[in-house]
Short mmCIF file of C-alpha atoms and ligand atoms in Angstrom, two decimals:
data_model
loop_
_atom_site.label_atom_id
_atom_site.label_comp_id
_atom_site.label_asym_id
_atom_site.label_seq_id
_atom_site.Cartn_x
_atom_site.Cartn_y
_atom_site.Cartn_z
CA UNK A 1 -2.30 -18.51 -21.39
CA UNK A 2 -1.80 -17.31 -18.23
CA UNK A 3 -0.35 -13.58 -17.44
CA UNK A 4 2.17 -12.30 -14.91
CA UNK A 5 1.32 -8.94 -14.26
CA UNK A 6 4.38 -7.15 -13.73
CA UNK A 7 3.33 -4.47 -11.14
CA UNK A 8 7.28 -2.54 -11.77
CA UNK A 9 6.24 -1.76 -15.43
CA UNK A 10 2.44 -0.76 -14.27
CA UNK A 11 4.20 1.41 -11.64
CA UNK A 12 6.37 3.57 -14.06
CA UNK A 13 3.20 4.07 -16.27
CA UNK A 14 1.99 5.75 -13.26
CA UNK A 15 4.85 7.61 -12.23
CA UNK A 16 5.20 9.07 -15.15
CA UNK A 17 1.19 10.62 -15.11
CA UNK A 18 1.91 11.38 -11.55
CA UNK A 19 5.10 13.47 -12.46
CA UNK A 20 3.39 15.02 -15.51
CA UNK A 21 0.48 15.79 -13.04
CA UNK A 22 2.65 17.11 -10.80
CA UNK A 23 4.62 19.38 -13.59
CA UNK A 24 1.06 20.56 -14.42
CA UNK A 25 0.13 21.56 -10.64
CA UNK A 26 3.45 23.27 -10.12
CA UNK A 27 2.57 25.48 -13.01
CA UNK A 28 -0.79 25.82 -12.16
CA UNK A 29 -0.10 27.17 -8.68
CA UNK A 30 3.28 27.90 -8.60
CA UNK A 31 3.76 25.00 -5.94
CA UNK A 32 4.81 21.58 -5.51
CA UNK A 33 3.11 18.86 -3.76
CA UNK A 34 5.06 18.18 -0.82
CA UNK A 35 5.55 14.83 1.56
CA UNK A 36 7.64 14.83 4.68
CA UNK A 37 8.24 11.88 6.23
CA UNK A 38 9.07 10.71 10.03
CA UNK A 39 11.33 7.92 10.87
CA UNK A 40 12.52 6.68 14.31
CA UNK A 41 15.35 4.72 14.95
CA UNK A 42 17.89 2.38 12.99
CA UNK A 43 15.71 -0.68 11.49
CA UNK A 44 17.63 -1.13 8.38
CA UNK A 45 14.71 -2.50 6.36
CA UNK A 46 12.84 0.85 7.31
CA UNK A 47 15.97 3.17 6.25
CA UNK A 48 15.63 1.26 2.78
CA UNK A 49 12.02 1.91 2.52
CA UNK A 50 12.45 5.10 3.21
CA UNK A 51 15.28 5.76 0.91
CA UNK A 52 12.90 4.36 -1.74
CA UNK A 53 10.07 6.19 -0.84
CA UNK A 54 12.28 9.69 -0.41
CA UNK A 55 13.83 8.77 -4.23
CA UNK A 56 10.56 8.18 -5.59
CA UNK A 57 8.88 11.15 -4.44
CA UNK A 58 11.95 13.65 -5.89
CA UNK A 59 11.77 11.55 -9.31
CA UNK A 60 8.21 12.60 -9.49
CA UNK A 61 9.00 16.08 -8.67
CA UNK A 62 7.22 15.89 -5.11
CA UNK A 63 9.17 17.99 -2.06
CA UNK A 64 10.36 15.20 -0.13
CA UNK A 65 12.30 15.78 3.59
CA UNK A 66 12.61 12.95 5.91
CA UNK A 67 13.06 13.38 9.09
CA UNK A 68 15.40 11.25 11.15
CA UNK A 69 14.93 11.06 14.52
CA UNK A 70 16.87 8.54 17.26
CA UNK A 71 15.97 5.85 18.53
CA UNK A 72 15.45 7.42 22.12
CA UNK A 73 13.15 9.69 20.34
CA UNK A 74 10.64 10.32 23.20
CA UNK A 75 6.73 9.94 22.22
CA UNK A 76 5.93 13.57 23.64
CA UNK A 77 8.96 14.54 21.06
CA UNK A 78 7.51 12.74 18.50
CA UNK A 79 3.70 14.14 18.71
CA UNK A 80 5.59 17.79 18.94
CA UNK A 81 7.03 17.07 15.35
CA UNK A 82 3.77 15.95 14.12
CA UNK A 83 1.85 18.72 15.30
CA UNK A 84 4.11 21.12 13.53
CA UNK A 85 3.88 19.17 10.27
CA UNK A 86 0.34 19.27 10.82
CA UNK A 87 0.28 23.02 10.94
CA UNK A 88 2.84 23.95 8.15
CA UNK A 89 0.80 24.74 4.95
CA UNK A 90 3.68 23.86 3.08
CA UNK A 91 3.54 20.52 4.05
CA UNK A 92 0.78 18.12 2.47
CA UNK A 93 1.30 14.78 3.50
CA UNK A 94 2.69 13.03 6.37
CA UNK A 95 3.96 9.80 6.47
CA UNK A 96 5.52 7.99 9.41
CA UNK A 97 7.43 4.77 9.09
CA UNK A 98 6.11 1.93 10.66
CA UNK A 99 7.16 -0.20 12.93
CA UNK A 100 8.30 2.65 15.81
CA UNK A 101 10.29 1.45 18.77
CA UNK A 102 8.29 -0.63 21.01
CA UNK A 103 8.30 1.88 23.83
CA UNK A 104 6.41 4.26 21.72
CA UNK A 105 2.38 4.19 21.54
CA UNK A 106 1.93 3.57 17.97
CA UNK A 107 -1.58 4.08 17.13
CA UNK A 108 -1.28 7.32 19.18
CA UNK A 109 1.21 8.41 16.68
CA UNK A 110 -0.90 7.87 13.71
CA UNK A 111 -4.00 8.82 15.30
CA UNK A 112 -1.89 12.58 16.20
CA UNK A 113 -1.59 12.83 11.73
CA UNK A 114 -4.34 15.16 10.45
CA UNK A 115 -6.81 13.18 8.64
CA UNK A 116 -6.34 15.04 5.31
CA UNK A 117 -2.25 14.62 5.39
CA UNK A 118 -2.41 11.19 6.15
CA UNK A 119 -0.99 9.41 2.78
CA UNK A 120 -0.61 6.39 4.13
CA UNK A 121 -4.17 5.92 5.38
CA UNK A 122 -4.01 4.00 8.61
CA UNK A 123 -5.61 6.53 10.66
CA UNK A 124 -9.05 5.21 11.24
CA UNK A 125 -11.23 8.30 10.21
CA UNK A 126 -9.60 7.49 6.56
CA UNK A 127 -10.02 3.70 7.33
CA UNK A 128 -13.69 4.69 8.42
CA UNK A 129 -14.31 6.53 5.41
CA UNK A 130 -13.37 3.37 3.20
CA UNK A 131 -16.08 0.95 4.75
CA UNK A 132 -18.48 4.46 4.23
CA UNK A 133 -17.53 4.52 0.99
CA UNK A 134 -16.76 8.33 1.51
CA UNK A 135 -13.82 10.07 -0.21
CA UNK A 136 -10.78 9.60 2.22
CA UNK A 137 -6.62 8.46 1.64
CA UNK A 138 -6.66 4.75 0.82
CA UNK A 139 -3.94 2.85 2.51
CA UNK A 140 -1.08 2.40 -0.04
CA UNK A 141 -0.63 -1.48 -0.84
CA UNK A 142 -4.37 -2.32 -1.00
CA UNK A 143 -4.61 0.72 -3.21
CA UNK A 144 -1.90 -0.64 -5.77
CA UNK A 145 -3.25 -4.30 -5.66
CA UNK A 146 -6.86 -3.11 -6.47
CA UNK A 147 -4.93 -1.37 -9.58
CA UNK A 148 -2.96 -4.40 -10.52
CA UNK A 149 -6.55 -6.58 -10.67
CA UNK A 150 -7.85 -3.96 -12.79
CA UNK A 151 -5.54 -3.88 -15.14
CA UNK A 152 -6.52 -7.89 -15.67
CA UNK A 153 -9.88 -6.97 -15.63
CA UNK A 154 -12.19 -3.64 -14.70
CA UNK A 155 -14.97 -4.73 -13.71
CA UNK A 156 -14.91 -6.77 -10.60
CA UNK A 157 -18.80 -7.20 -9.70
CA UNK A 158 -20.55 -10.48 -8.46
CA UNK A 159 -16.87 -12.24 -8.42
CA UNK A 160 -15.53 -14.16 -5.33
CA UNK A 161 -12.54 -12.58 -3.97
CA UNK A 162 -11.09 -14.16 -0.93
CA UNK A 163 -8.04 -11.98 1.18
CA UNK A 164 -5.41 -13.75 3.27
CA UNK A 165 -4.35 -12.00 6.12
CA UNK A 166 -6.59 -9.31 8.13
CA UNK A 167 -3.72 -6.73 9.06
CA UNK A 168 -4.95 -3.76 9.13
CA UNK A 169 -2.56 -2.20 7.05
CA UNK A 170 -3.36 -4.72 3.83
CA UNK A 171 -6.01 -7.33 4.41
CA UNK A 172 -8.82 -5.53 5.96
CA UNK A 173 -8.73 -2.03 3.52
CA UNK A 174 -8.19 -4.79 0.51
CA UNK A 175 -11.17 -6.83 1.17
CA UNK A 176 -13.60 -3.67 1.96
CA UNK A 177 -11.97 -1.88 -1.70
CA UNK A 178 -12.87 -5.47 -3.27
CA UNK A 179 -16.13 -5.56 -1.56
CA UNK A 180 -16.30 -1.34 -2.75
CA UNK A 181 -16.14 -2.99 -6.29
CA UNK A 182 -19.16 -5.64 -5.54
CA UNK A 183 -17.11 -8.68 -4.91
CA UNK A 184 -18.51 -11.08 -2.66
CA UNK A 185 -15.38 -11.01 -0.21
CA UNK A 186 -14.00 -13.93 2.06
CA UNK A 187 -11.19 -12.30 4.66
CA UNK A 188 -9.23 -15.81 5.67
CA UNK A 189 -6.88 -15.93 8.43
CA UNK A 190 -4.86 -18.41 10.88
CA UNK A 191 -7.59 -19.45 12.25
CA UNK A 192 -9.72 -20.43 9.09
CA UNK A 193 -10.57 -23.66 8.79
CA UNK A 194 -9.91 -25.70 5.30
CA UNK A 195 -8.06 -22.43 3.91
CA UNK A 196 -7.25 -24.43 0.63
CA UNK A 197 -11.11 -24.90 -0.14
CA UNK A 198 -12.04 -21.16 0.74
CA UNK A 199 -9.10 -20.83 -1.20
CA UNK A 200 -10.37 -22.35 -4.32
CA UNK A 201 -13.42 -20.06 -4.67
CA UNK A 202 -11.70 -17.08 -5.44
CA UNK A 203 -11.89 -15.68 -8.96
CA UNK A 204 -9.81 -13.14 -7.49
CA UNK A 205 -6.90 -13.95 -4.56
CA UNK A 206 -5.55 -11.60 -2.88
CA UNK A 207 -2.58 -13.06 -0.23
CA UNK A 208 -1.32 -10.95 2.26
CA UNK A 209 0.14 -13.63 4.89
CA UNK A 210 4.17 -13.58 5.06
CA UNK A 211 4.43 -17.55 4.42
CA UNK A 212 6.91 -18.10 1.73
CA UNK A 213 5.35 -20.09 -1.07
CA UNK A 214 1.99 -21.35 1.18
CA UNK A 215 -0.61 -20.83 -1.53
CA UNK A 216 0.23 -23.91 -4.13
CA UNK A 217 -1.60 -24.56 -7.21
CA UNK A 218 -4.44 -27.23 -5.35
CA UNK A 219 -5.34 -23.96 -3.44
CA UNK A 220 -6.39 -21.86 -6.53
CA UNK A 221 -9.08 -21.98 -9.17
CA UNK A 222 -8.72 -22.52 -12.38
CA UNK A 223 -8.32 -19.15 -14.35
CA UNK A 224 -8.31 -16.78 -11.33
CA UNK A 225 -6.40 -13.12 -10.79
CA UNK A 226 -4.08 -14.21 -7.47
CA UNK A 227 -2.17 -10.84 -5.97
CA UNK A 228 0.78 -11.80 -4.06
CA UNK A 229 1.46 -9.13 -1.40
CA UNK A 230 3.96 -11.49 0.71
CA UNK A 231 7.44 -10.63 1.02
CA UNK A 232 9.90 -13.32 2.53
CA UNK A 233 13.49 -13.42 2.34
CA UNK A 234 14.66 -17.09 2.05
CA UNK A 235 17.84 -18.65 3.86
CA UNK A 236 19.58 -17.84 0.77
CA UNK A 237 18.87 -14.13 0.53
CA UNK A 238 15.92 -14.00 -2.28
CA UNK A 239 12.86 -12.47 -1.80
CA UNK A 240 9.56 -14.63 -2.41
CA UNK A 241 6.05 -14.40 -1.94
CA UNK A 242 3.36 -16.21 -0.11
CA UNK A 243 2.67 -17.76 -3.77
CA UNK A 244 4.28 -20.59 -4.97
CA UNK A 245 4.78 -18.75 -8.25
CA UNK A 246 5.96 -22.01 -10.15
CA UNK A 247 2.97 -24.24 -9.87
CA UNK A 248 0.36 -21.70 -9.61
CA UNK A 249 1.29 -19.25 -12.52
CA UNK A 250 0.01 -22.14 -14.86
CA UNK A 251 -3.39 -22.97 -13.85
CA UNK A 252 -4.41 -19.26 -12.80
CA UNK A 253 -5.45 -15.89 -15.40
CA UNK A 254 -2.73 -13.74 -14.05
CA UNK A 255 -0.56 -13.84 -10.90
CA UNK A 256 1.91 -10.73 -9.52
CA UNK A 257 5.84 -12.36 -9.24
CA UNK A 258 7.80 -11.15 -6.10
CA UNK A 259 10.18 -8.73 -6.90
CA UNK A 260 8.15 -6.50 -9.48
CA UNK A 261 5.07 -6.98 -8.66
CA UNK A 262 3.12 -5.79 -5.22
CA UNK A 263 5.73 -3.49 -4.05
CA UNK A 264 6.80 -1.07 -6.37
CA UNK A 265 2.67 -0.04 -6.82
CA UNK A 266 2.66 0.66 -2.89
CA UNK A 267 5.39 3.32 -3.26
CA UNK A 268 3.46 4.85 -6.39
CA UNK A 269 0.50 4.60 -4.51
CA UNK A 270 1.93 6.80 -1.58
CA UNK A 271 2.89 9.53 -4.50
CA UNK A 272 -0.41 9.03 -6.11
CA UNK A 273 -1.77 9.84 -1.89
CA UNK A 274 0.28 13.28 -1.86
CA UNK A 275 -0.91 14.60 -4.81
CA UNK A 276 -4.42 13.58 -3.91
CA UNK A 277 -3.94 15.18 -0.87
CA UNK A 278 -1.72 18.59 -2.07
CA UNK A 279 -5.42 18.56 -4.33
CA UNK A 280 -7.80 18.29 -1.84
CA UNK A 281 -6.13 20.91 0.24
CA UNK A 282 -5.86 23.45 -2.40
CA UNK A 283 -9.54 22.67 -3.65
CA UNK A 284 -8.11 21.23 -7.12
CA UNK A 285 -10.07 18.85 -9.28
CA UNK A 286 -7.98 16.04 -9.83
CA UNK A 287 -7.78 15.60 -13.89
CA UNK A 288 -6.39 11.59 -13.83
P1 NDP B 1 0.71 -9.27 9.40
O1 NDP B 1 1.70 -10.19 10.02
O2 NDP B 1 0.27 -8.06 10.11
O3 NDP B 1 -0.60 -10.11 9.02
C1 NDP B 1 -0.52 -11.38 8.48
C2 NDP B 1 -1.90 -11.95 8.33
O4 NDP B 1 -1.81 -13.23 7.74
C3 NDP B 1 -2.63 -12.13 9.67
O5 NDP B 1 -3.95 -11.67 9.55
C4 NDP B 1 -2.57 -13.63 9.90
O6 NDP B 1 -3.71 -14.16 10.57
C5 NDP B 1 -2.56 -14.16 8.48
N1 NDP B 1 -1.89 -15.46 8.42
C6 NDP B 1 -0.67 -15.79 8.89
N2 NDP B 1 -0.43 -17.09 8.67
C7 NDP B 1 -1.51 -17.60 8.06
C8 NDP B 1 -1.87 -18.88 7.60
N3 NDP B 1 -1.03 -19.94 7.72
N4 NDP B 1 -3.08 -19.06 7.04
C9 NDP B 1 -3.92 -18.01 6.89
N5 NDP B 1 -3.64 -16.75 7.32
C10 NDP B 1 -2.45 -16.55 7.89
O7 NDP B 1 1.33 -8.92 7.97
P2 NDP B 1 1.02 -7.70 6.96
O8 NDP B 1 -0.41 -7.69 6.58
O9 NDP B 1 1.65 -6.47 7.45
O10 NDP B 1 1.90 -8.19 5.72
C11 NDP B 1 1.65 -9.43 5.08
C12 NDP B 1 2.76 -9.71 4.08
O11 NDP B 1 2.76 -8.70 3.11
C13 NDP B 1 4.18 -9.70 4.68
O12 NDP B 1 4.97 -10.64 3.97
C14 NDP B 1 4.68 -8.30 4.38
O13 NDP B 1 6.08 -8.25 4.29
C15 NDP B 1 4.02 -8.06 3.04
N6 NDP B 1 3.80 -6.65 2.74
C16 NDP B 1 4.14 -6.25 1.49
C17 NDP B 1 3.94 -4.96 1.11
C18 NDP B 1 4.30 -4.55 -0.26
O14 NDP B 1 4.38 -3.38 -0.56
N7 NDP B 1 4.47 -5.51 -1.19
C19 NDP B 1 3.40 -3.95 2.04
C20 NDP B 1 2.97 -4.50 3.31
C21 NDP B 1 3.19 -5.80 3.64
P3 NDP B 1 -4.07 -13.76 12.12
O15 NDP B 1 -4.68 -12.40 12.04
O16 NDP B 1 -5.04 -14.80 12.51
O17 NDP B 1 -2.78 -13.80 12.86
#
């Protein structure tokens, strides 16, 4: 019988720890964990992640002020804001919407975040400390996949996992966490040949492509854990994955459906970031 692993439901049983958590800390210390987060320009599909991400953060009882800046937002203006972020003890996590306008030097932005307030964890002393295996801020939707598989099953050692996509934002942190948990990892990409065979040897999928529907049922073993990360909006205005959720929901263990599944854990995992971080910067044990 195969399982779809509704990542919305897993999601609010983590929200509500995090928000307990966070009721607990606010006692504890008389303070909040706080997130402020830096957004540049109009993209609409940014102003609704950020919505989500600002609504999230207040449900859980995290500080959350968003800072909206124009489009003609100059870089130097931009670094200024994120050096005073940096700098304000009241502020413990940083996050700045991606993608920024084109004029603007991107990785110079993230790179300007202080290490320990980065809760999304693309700059790459955090990304370094994931392939050291050190303690650093895991990038958001690998984090909330690597939860979803582990709700299927905890421990992940000696299985094939194979990762679509090498973005360094999803497929590169996912396949080092799998490889973390002693997977032997495959990272596929456009330019890997016979994708459907490498494909097949996964006991645990992880597809992270933006290709409506591309992974069909003749590309998946028997009885694995596939993670659909894709998110495509069709001609006729519905979201779908990179799965074709029909035909492969059958002959796999458990598959993620798209809505509910990937992409409410990556907001979580971004509240689940600034309390790790309001933590670490107040020398608290985190008591999970
Ligand atoms: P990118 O476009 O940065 O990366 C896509 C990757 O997929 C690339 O590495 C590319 O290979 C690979 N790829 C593309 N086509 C093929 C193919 N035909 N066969 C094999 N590999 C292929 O995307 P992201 O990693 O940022 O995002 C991937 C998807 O996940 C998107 O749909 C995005 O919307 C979604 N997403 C969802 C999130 C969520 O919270 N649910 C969060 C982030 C992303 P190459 O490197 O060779 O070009």
């Amino acid at each position: 019988m195969s399982e779809i692993i509704y990542g919305n439901l897993i999601a609010e049983k983590y929200r509500l720890k995090i928000r307990d958590e966070v009721a607990r800390l606010k006692a504890s210390t008389g303070k909040s964990p706080a997130l402020d987060v830096v957004i540049v320009g109009e993209d609409p599909a940014s102003q609704i992640y950020v919505r989500n991400k600002e609504k999230a953060a207040v449900e859980a009882g995290i500080r959350s002020t968003v800072h909206r800046l124009p489009a003609e937002t100059t870089q130097t203006e931009i670094l200024t804001l994120i050096e005073e972020l940096n700098l304000d003890p009241e502020v413990n996590g940083i996050l700045v919407q991606l993608p920024l306008p084109k004029k603007i030097n991107a990785p110079a932005v993230v790179e300007a975040v202080f290490p320990s307030k980065d809760v999304d964890g693309f700059h790459p002393v955090n990304l370094g400390r994931l392939m050291t295996g050190e303690r650093g801020m895991i990038p958001c939707t690998p984090k909330g996949c690597l939860k979803l598989i582990k709700e299927v099953r905890e421990d992940l050692t000696g299985l094939s996992a194979v990762v679509v996509g090498r973005s360094t934002i999803v497929g590169k942190p996912m396949a080092q966490l799998l490889l973390n948990e002693n997977c032997t990892v495959t990272t596929a990409h456009s330019k890997t040949k016979n994708l459907a065979e490498v494909c097949r040897r996964a006991d645990v999928l992880v597809v992270a492509a933006g290709r409506p529907r591309f992974i069909t049922d003749d590309m998946v073993k028997e009885g694995a854990i596939v993670i659909d990360v894709g998110i495509n909006r069709l001609e006729n205005g519905k979201l779908c994955g990179d799965v074709d959720f029909e035909s492969v929901l059958p002959k796999c263990a458990a598959l993620t459906p798209v809505p509910k599944g990937v992409g409410p854990m990556t907001v979580t995992m971004l509240l689940d970031n600034t309390v790790e971080a309001f933590c670490r910067q107040n020398v608290i044990e985190r008591n999970l």
